[in-house]
Coordinates of C-alpha atoms in Angstrom, one line a residue:
M1 CA 0.0 0.0 0.0
N2 CA 1.6 3.3 -1.1
K3 CA 1.4 6.7 0.6
S4 CA -1.6 7.9 -1.4
D5 CA -3.7 4.8 -0.4
I6 CA -2.7 5.3 3.2
K7 CA -3.9 9.0 3.1
K8 CA -7.2 7.9 1.5
V9 CA -7.8 5.3 4.2
Q10 CA -7.0 8.0 6.9
R11 CA -9.4 10.4 5.3
I12 CA -12.2 7.8 5.1
L13 CA -11.6 6.7 8.8
L14 CA -11.6 10.4 9.9
L15 CA -14.8 11.1 7.9
V16 CA -16.6 8.0 9.4
G17 CA -15.5 9.0 12.9
L18 CA -16.8 12.6 12.4
I19 CA -20.1 11.3 11.1
T20 CA -20.5 8.9 14.0
V21 CA -19.8 11.6 16.5
V22 CA -22.3 13.9 14.9
I23 CA -25.0 11.2 14.8
C24 CA -24.5 10.3 18.4
F25 CA -24.6 14.0 19.4
V26 CA -27.9 14.5 17.4
V27 CA -29.5 11.4 19.0
M28 CA -28.5 12.5 22.5
L29 CA -29.7 16.0 21.8
F30 CA -33.2 14.9 20.8
F31 CA -33.8 11.9 23.0
R32 CA -31.6 12.6 26.0
S33 CA -31.4 16.4 25.9
H34 CA -31.3 16.6 29.7
L35 CA -28.1 14.5 29.8
V36 CA -26.6 16.8 27.1
S37 CA -27.5 20.0 29.0
S38 CA -26.4 18.7 32.4
G39 CA -23.1 17.5 30.8
F40 CA -22.5 21.0 29.3
Q41 CA -23.3 22.6 32.6
K42 CA -20.9 20.4 34.5
A43 CA -18.2 21.0 31.9
I44 CA -18.7 24.8 32.1
V45 CA -18.6 24.7 35.9
L46 CA -15.3 22.7 35.8
L47 CA -13.8 24.9 33.1
T48 CA -14.9 28.3 34.5
P49 CA -11.6 29.1 36.2
F50 CA -9.8 28.2 32.9
I51 CA -12.2 30.4 30.9
Y52 CA -11.6 33.3 33.4
G53 CA -7.8 32.7 33.1
A54 CA -7.9 32.6 29.3
V55 CA -9.9 35.9 29.0
I56 CA -7.6 37.6 31.5
A57 CA -4.5 36.3 29.8
Y58 CA -5.8 37.5 26.4
L59 CA -6.4 41.0 27.7
L60 CA -3.1 41.2 29.4
C61 CA -1.1 39.6 26.6
P62 CA -0.4 43.0 24.8
V63 CA 0.8 44.5 28.1
C64 CA 3.0 41.5 28.8
A65 CA 4.5 41.6 25.2
F66 CA 5.1 45.4 25.6
C67 CA 6.9 44.8 28.9
E68 CA 9.0 42.0 27.4
K69 CA 10.2 44.3 24.5
W70 CA 10.9 47.1 26.9
L71 CA 12.9 44.9 29.3
T72 CA 14.7 43.2 26.5
R73 CA 16.0 46.5 25.2
L74 CA 17.0 47.5 28.7
F75 CA 18.7 44.3 29.9
D76 CA 19.5 42.3 26.8
R77 CA 20.7 44.8 24.2
N78 CA 23.2 42.3 22.7
G79 CA 20.4 39.8 22.0
E80 CA 22.2 36.9 23.8
G81 CA 19.1 35.9 25.7
K82 CA 20.8 35.4 29.0
H83 CA 17.9 37.0 31.0
K84 CA 15.1 35.7 28.9
G85 CA 13.4 33.7 31.7
L86 CA 13.8 36.6 34.2
I87 CA 12.4 39.1 31.7
S88 CA 9.4 36.9 31.1
I89 CA 8.7 36.5 34.8
I90 CA 9.0 40.3 35.4
S91 CA 6.7 41.0 32.5
I92 CA 4.0 38.7 33.8
L93 CA 4.3 40.3 37.3
L94 CA 4.1 43.8 35.9
S95 CA 0.9 42.8 33.9
L96 CA -0.7 41.3 37.0
V97 CA 0.3 44.4 39.0
L98 CA -1.5 46.6 36.4
L99 CA -4.6 44.3 36.8
F100 CA -4.5 44.6 40.6
L101 CA -4.1 48.4 40.4
I102 CA -7.2 48.7 38.2
L103 CA -9.2 46.5 40.6
L104 CA -7.9 48.5 43.6
L105 CA -8.9 51.7 41.9
L106 CA -12.4 50.3 41.4
L107 CA -12.7 49.0 45.0
V108 CA -11.3 52.2 46.7
A109 CA -12.4 55.1 44.5
V110 CA -15.2 54.0 42.1
I111 CA -17.4 51.4 43.9
P112 CA -18.0 53.5 47.2
E113 CA -18.9 56.5 45.1
L114 CA -21.3 54.4 43.0
V115 CA -23.0 53.1 46.2
S116 CA -23.2 56.7 47.5
S117 CA -24.7 57.9 44.3
I118 CA -27.3 55.1 44.1
T119 CA -28.2 55.7 47.8
K120 CA -28.7 59.4 47.0
I121 CA -30.9 58.6 44.1
V122 CA -33.1 56.3 46.2
Q123 CA -33.4 58.8 49.0
S124 CA -34.0 61.9 46.8
F125 CA -36.3 60.3 44.2
P126 CA -39.6 61.5 45.7
R127 CA -38.3 65.0 46.4
A128 CA -36.9 65.2 42.9
L129 CA -40.3 64.2 41.4
N130 CA -42.0 66.9 43.5
S131 CA -39.5 69.6 42.4
F132 CA -39.9 68.5 38.8
E133 CA -43.7 68.8 39.1
R134 CA -43.4 72.3 40.6
W135 CA -41.0 73.4 37.8
L136 CA -43.4 72.1 35.2
K137 CA -46.3 73.9 36.9
N138 CA -44.4 77.2 36.8
L139 CA -43.8 76.7 33.1
G140 CA -47.5 76.0 32.6
E141 CA -48.4 79.2 34.5
G142 CA -46.1 81.1 32.3
E143 CA -47.8 79.6 29.3
L144 CA -44.5 78.2 28.1
V145 CA -46.0 74.6 28.3
P146 CA -49.6 73.8 27.3
A147 CA -51.9 73.1 30.2
E148 CA -52.8 69.7 28.7
V149 CA -49.1 68.6 28.9
V150 CA -49.0 69.8 32.5
A151 CA -52.1 67.9 33.4
W152 CA -50.9 64.7 31.7
V153 CA -47.6 64.8 33.5
E154 CA -49.4 65.4 36.8
S155 CA -51.6 62.4 36.3
S156 CA -48.6 60.3 35.3
L157 CA -46.7 61.3 38.4
N158 CA -49.8 60.5 40.5
G159 CA -49.9 57.1 38.9
V160 CA -46.2 56.6 39.7
Y161 CA -46.8 57.5 43.3
D162 CA -49.7 55.0 43.5
H163 CA -47.7 52.2 41.9
L164 CA -44.7 52.9 44.2
E165 CA -46.9 52.8 47.3
E166 CA -48.5 49.6 46.2
F167 CA -45.1 48.1 45.4
L168 CA -43.8 49.0 48.9
K169 CA -46.8 47.5 50.7
T170 CA -47.6 44.4 48.6
D171 CA -44.4 43.4 46.8
L172 CA -41.3 44.7 48.5
L173 CA -41.8 43.2 52.0
P174 CA -42.4 39.6 50.6
R175 CA -39.5 40.0 48.3
L176 CA -37.2 41.1 51.1
N177 CA -38.3 38.0 53.1
T178 CA -37.5 35.8 50.1
L179 CA -34.1 37.6 49.6
M180 CA -33.2 37.1 53.3
G181 CA -34.1 33.5 53.0
G182 CA -31.8 33.1 49.9
M183 CA -29.0 35.2 51.3
G184 CA -26.9 32.2 51.9
T185 CA -27.2 31.1 48.3
S186 CA -26.3 34.6 47.1
I187 CA -23.3 34.8 49.3
K188 CA -22.2 31.3 48.1
S189 CA -22.6 32.4 44.5
I190 CA -20.6 35.6 45.1
F191 CA -17.9 33.6 46.8
G192 CA -17.9 31.2 43.9
V193 CA -17.4 34.0 41.4
L194 CA -14.6 35.5 43.5
S195 CA -12.8 32.2 43.9
N196 CA -13.1 31.5 40.2
F197 CA -11.7 34.9 39.4
A198 CA -8.8 34.4 41.8
L199 CA -8.0 31.0 40.3
G200 CA -8.4 32.6 36.8
V201 CA -5.7 35.2 37.7
I202 CA -3.3 32.4 38.8
I203 CA -4.1 30.4 35.6
S204 CA -3.6 33.5 33.4
A205 CA -0.1 33.9 34.8
Y206 CA 0.7 30.3 33.7
I207 CA -0.9 30.9 30.3
L208 CA 1.1 34.1 29.8
G209 CA 4.3 32.2 30.7
E210 CA 3.5 29.3 28.4
R211 CA 1.9 31.1 25.6
K212 CA 4.8 30.7 23.2
N213 CA 5.0 27.0 24.0
F214 CA 1.3 26.6 23.4
K215 CA 1.6 28.3 20.1
R216 CA 4.4 26.0 19.0
Q217 CA 2.5 22.9 20.2
L218 CA -0.6 24.0 18.3
I219 CA 1.4 24.5 15.1
L220 CA 2.9 21.0 15.5
I221 CA -0.6 19.5 15.9
L222 CA -1.9 21.4 12.8
R223 CA 1.1 20.2 10.7
A224 CA 0.6 16.7 11.8
A225 CA -3.1 16.8 10.6
F226 CA -3.0 19.1 7.6
S227 CA -0.8 20.0 4.7
E228 CA 1.7 22.9 4.9
R229 CA -0.4 25.1 2.7
T230 CA -3.5 24.5 4.8
V231 CA -1.6 25.2 8.0
N232 CA -0.3 28.5 6.6
W233 CA -3.9 29.5 5.7
I234 CA -5.2 28.6 9.2
L235 CA -2.4 30.5 10.8
K236 CA -3.1 33.6 8.7
E237 CA -6.8 33.5 9.4
A238 CA -6.1 33.0 13.1
S239 CA -3.7 36.0 13.0
F240 CA -6.3 38.0 11.2
A241 CA -9.0 37.1 13.9
N242 CA -6.6 38.0 16.7
Q243 CA -5.8 41.3 15.0
K244 CA -9.5 42.2 14.8
F245 CA -10.4 41.2 18.3
N246 CA -7.2 42.6 20.0
G247 CA -7.1 45.8 18.0
F248 CA -10.8 46.5 18.4
L249 CA -11.1 45.6 22.1
I250 CA -7.9 47.3 23.3
G251 CA -8.7 50.3 21.2
K252 CA -12.2 50.5 22.4
I253 CA -11.1 50.3 26.1
V254 CA -8.6 53.2 25.6
D255 CA -11.2 55.2 23.6
S256 CA -14.0 54.6 26.2
T257 CA -11.6 55.5 29.1
I258 CA -10.8 58.8 27.4
I259 CA -14.5 59.5 26.9
G260 CA -15.3 58.7 30.5
V261 CA -12.5 60.9 31.8
L262 CA -13.6 63.9 29.6
C263 CA -17.2 63.4 30.7
F264 CA -16.0 63.3 34.4
I265 CA -14.0 66.5 34.0
F266 CA -17.0 68.4 32.4
L267 CA -19.5 67.1 34.9
A268 CA -17.2 68.1 37.8
L269 CA -16.5 71.6 36.4
T270 CA -20.2 72.3 35.8
G271 CA -21.4 70.9 39.1
M272 CA -23.5 68.1 37.7
P273 CA -25.0 65.5 40.1
Y274 CA -23.9 61.9 40.2
T275 CA -20.6 62.7 38.5
I276 CA -18.8 59.4 39.0
L277 CA -21.9 57.3 38.2
I278 CA -22.8 59.1 35.0
S279 CA -19.1 59.1 33.8
I280 CA -18.9 55.4 34.3
I281 CA -22.2 54.8 32.5
V282 CA -21.1 57.0 29.6
G283 CA -17.6 55.3 29.4
V284 CA -18.8 51.7 29.7
T285 CA -21.6 52.0 27.2
N286 CA -19.2 53.7 24.8
M287 CA -17.7 50.2 24.4
I288 CA -20.8 49.3 22.4
P289 CA -20.5 50.4 18.7
F290 CA -23.3 52.4 17.1
F291 CA -25.8 52.2 20.0
G292 CA -23.5 52.8 22.9
P293 CA -23.6 56.6 23.1
Y294 CA -27.4 56.6 23.1
I295 CA -27.7 53.7 25.6
G296 CA -25.5 55.7 28.0
M297 CA -27.0 59.1 27.3
I298 CA -30.7 58.3 28.0
P299 CA -30.5 57.0 31.6
S300 CA -27.8 59.6 32.5
A301 CA -30.1 62.4 31.2
I302 CA -33.0 61.0 33.2
L303 CA -30.9 61.0 36.4
I304 CA -29.9 64.7 35.9
L305 CA -33.5 65.6 34.9
T306 CA -34.7 64.6 38.4
V307 CA -32.3 67.2 39.9
S308 CA -32.3 70.0 37.3
P309 CA -34.0 70.1 33.9
V310 CA -31.6 73.0 32.8
K311 CA -28.6 70.9 33.7
C312 CA -30.1 68.0 31.8
I313 CA -30.3 70.1 28.6
I314 CA -26.7 71.2 29.1
F315 CA -25.6 67.5 29.6
L316 CA -27.4 66.4 26.4
V317 CA -25.7 69.1 24.4
F318 CA -22.4 68.1 25.8
I319 CA -22.8 64.4 25.1
I320 CA -23.8 65.2 21.5
L321 CA -20.7 67.3 21.1
L322 CA -18.5 64.7 22.9
Q323 CA -19.8 61.9 20.6
Q324 CA -19.0 64.1 17.6
L325 CA -15.5 64.6 18.9
D326 CA -15.2 60.8 19.5
G327 CA -16.6 59.8 16.2
N328 CA -14.5 62.2 14.1
V329 CA -11.3 62.7 16.0
I330 CA -10.6 60.4 19.0
G331 CA -12.1 57.2 17.6
P332 CA -10.4 57.3 14.2
K333 CA -7.0 58.2 15.8
I334 CA -7.1 55.2 18.1
L335 CA -9.1 52.6 16.2
G336 CA -8.8 53.6 12.6
D337 CA -10.7 51.1 10.5
K338 CA -10.1 48.1 12.7
L339 CA -13.1 46.1 11.6
G340 CA -13.3 46.9 7.9
L341 CA -17.1 46.6 8.0
S342 CA -19.8 49.0 6.7
S343 CA -22.2 50.6 9.1
F344 CA -25.0 48.2 8.0
W345 CA -23.0 45.1 9.0
I346 CA -21.9 46.6 12.3
L347 CA -25.6 47.3 13.1
F348 CA -26.5 43.8 11.9
S349 CA -23.8 42.1 14.1
I350 CA -24.8 44.2 17.2
L351 CA -28.5 43.3 16.9
I352 CA -27.8 39.6 16.2
F353 CA -25.1 38.9 18.8
G354 CA -26.7 41.3 21.3
S355 CA -29.9 39.2 21.2
L356 CA -27.9 36.0 21.7
W357 CA -25.4 37.0 24.4
G358 CA -26.7 40.4 25.8
L359 CA -24.1 43.1 26.6
V360 CA -21.1 40.9 25.9
G361 CA -22.6 40.0 22.5
M362 CA -23.0 43.7 21.7
I363 CA -19.3 44.4 22.5
V364 CA -17.7 41.3 20.8
G365 CA -20.3 40.9 18.0
A366 CA -18.7 43.4 15.6
P367 CA -15.2 41.9 15.6
L368 CA -16.6 38.4 15.6
F369 CA -18.7 39.2 12.5
A370 CA -15.7 40.8 10.9
V371 CA -13.9 37.5 11.1
I372 CA -16.9 35.6 9.8
Y373 CA -17.3 38.2 7.0
D374 CA -13.7 37.7 6.0
L375 CA -14.0 33.9 5.8
C376 CA -17.1 34.2 3.6
R377 CA -15.3 36.7 1.4
S378 CA -12.3 34.4 1.1
L379 CA -14.6 31.5 0.0
V380 CA -16.3 33.8 -2.5
H381 CA -13.0 34.9 -4.0
L382 CA -11.8 31.3 -4.2
G383 CA -15.0 30.3 -6.1
L384 CA -14.6 33.2 -8.5
K385 CA -10.9 32.3 -9.1
K386 CA -11.8 28.7 -9.9
R387 CA -14.3 30.0 -12.5
G388 CA -11.7 32.3 -14.0
I389 CA -13.5 35.5 -12.9
R390 CA -11.1 38.3 -12.1
I391 CA -11.7 40.2 -8.9
D392 CA -11.5 44.0 -9.1
S393 CA -10.1 45.1 -5.7
E394 CA -11.1 48.7 -6.4
N395 CA -14.8 47.7 -6.6
D396 CA -14.6 45.2 -3.7
P397 CA -15.9 46.9 -0.6
S398 CA -14.4 44.4 1.7
S399 CA -10.9 45.0 0.4
A400 CA -10.7 48.2 2.6
D401 CA -10.0 46.2 5.7
G402 CA -6.3 46.1 5.1
K403 CA -6.3 42.5 3.9
T404 CA -5.4 41.6 0.3
D405 CA -7.2 39.1 -1.8
T406 CA -7.1 35.9 0.2
A407 CA -8.1 33.7 -2.7
E408 CA -4.4 33.1 -3.5
E409 CA -3.8 32.1 0.1
L410 CA -6.7 29.6 0.5
P411 CA -5.9 25.9 0.5
S412 CA -7.0 24.2 -2.7
G413 CA -8.2 21.1 -0.8
E414 CA -5.8 18.8 -2.5
G415 CA -3.6 18.3 0.5
G416 CA -6.1 18.4 3.4
V417 CA -6.7 16.0 6.2

């Protein structure tokens, strides 16, 4: 039996194995779905610390790589590699120190201020409604607002008072009793999250230290299973996906931090209420493309409206100007065209993945769809190439993402598994 026959037998056995696995999974999914769901849940519970660690390591990887380059230039200028291990350890420690400093800032400066702001909102909500109602009546007496609008707002506020009173009497006390009964479970779940996060930080340190070895091992596995051309294509697509996710997420974090800081400075200088809370809302929601500015602006404006309608108008004008600055100056300088998608596809990806995974889906949906879009584009280009149809890159809207025609790089299928 020659090598070609051996490869054919291997392909047939692999195909039969894959079909068998798929059939078994489908049968279990339809006839023993509870076993499949419980198995997935147990697997997710067991792998949760490793998932935390992988996410933390992925976010800290650029910081660790930057520290390694900086320390290498400082201590290993000759390129002899004598201090390679020490440089790697120090880089990992510096990355973890940065993570702990961010967490410490949240615990010491941000979270207490958030709790204080939320407490003030709860305590001053009835008084704020009364002041808003008096302000609206004054406008109505001055004939600036139609009397019908004032009457409608007054009836709406009365309805809010009635519902709030009913909620406090009939719903809140029973729910508090239920909450006190389940306090042990809540504390246990919080402790579980904290312990998983702590284990994830430790695991992330090992992942950062072994990331180069993991990459080499993965390449060896791919080369053992696929042809060299297929391996090169997989590595290029993986590098492209990492570029999209890393560049977009890191850029968005930096951009949103700048927006949050600018918002905080303006709110502090103008004496706006709930400065820290609103700045965090504006900064965090800015991570969401397209809808983020509006998602953060609406609840923040409502909070300020309960204190001062005039300040609310000033805040809305400022947010509109801030988003114009972000969209035309700050965002393009930091992000550029990281995704290479049109506005329609960004909107499409946010709606689809947001409905599937909530807030996380709205944040990661755009870069994930950019990777899917590029794979589909590559397959289309390959099909056009096989049919002898020339691709005009000037008329290809997807060629603006910084990646050249990948039809030349795609494996032809002749040397696959």
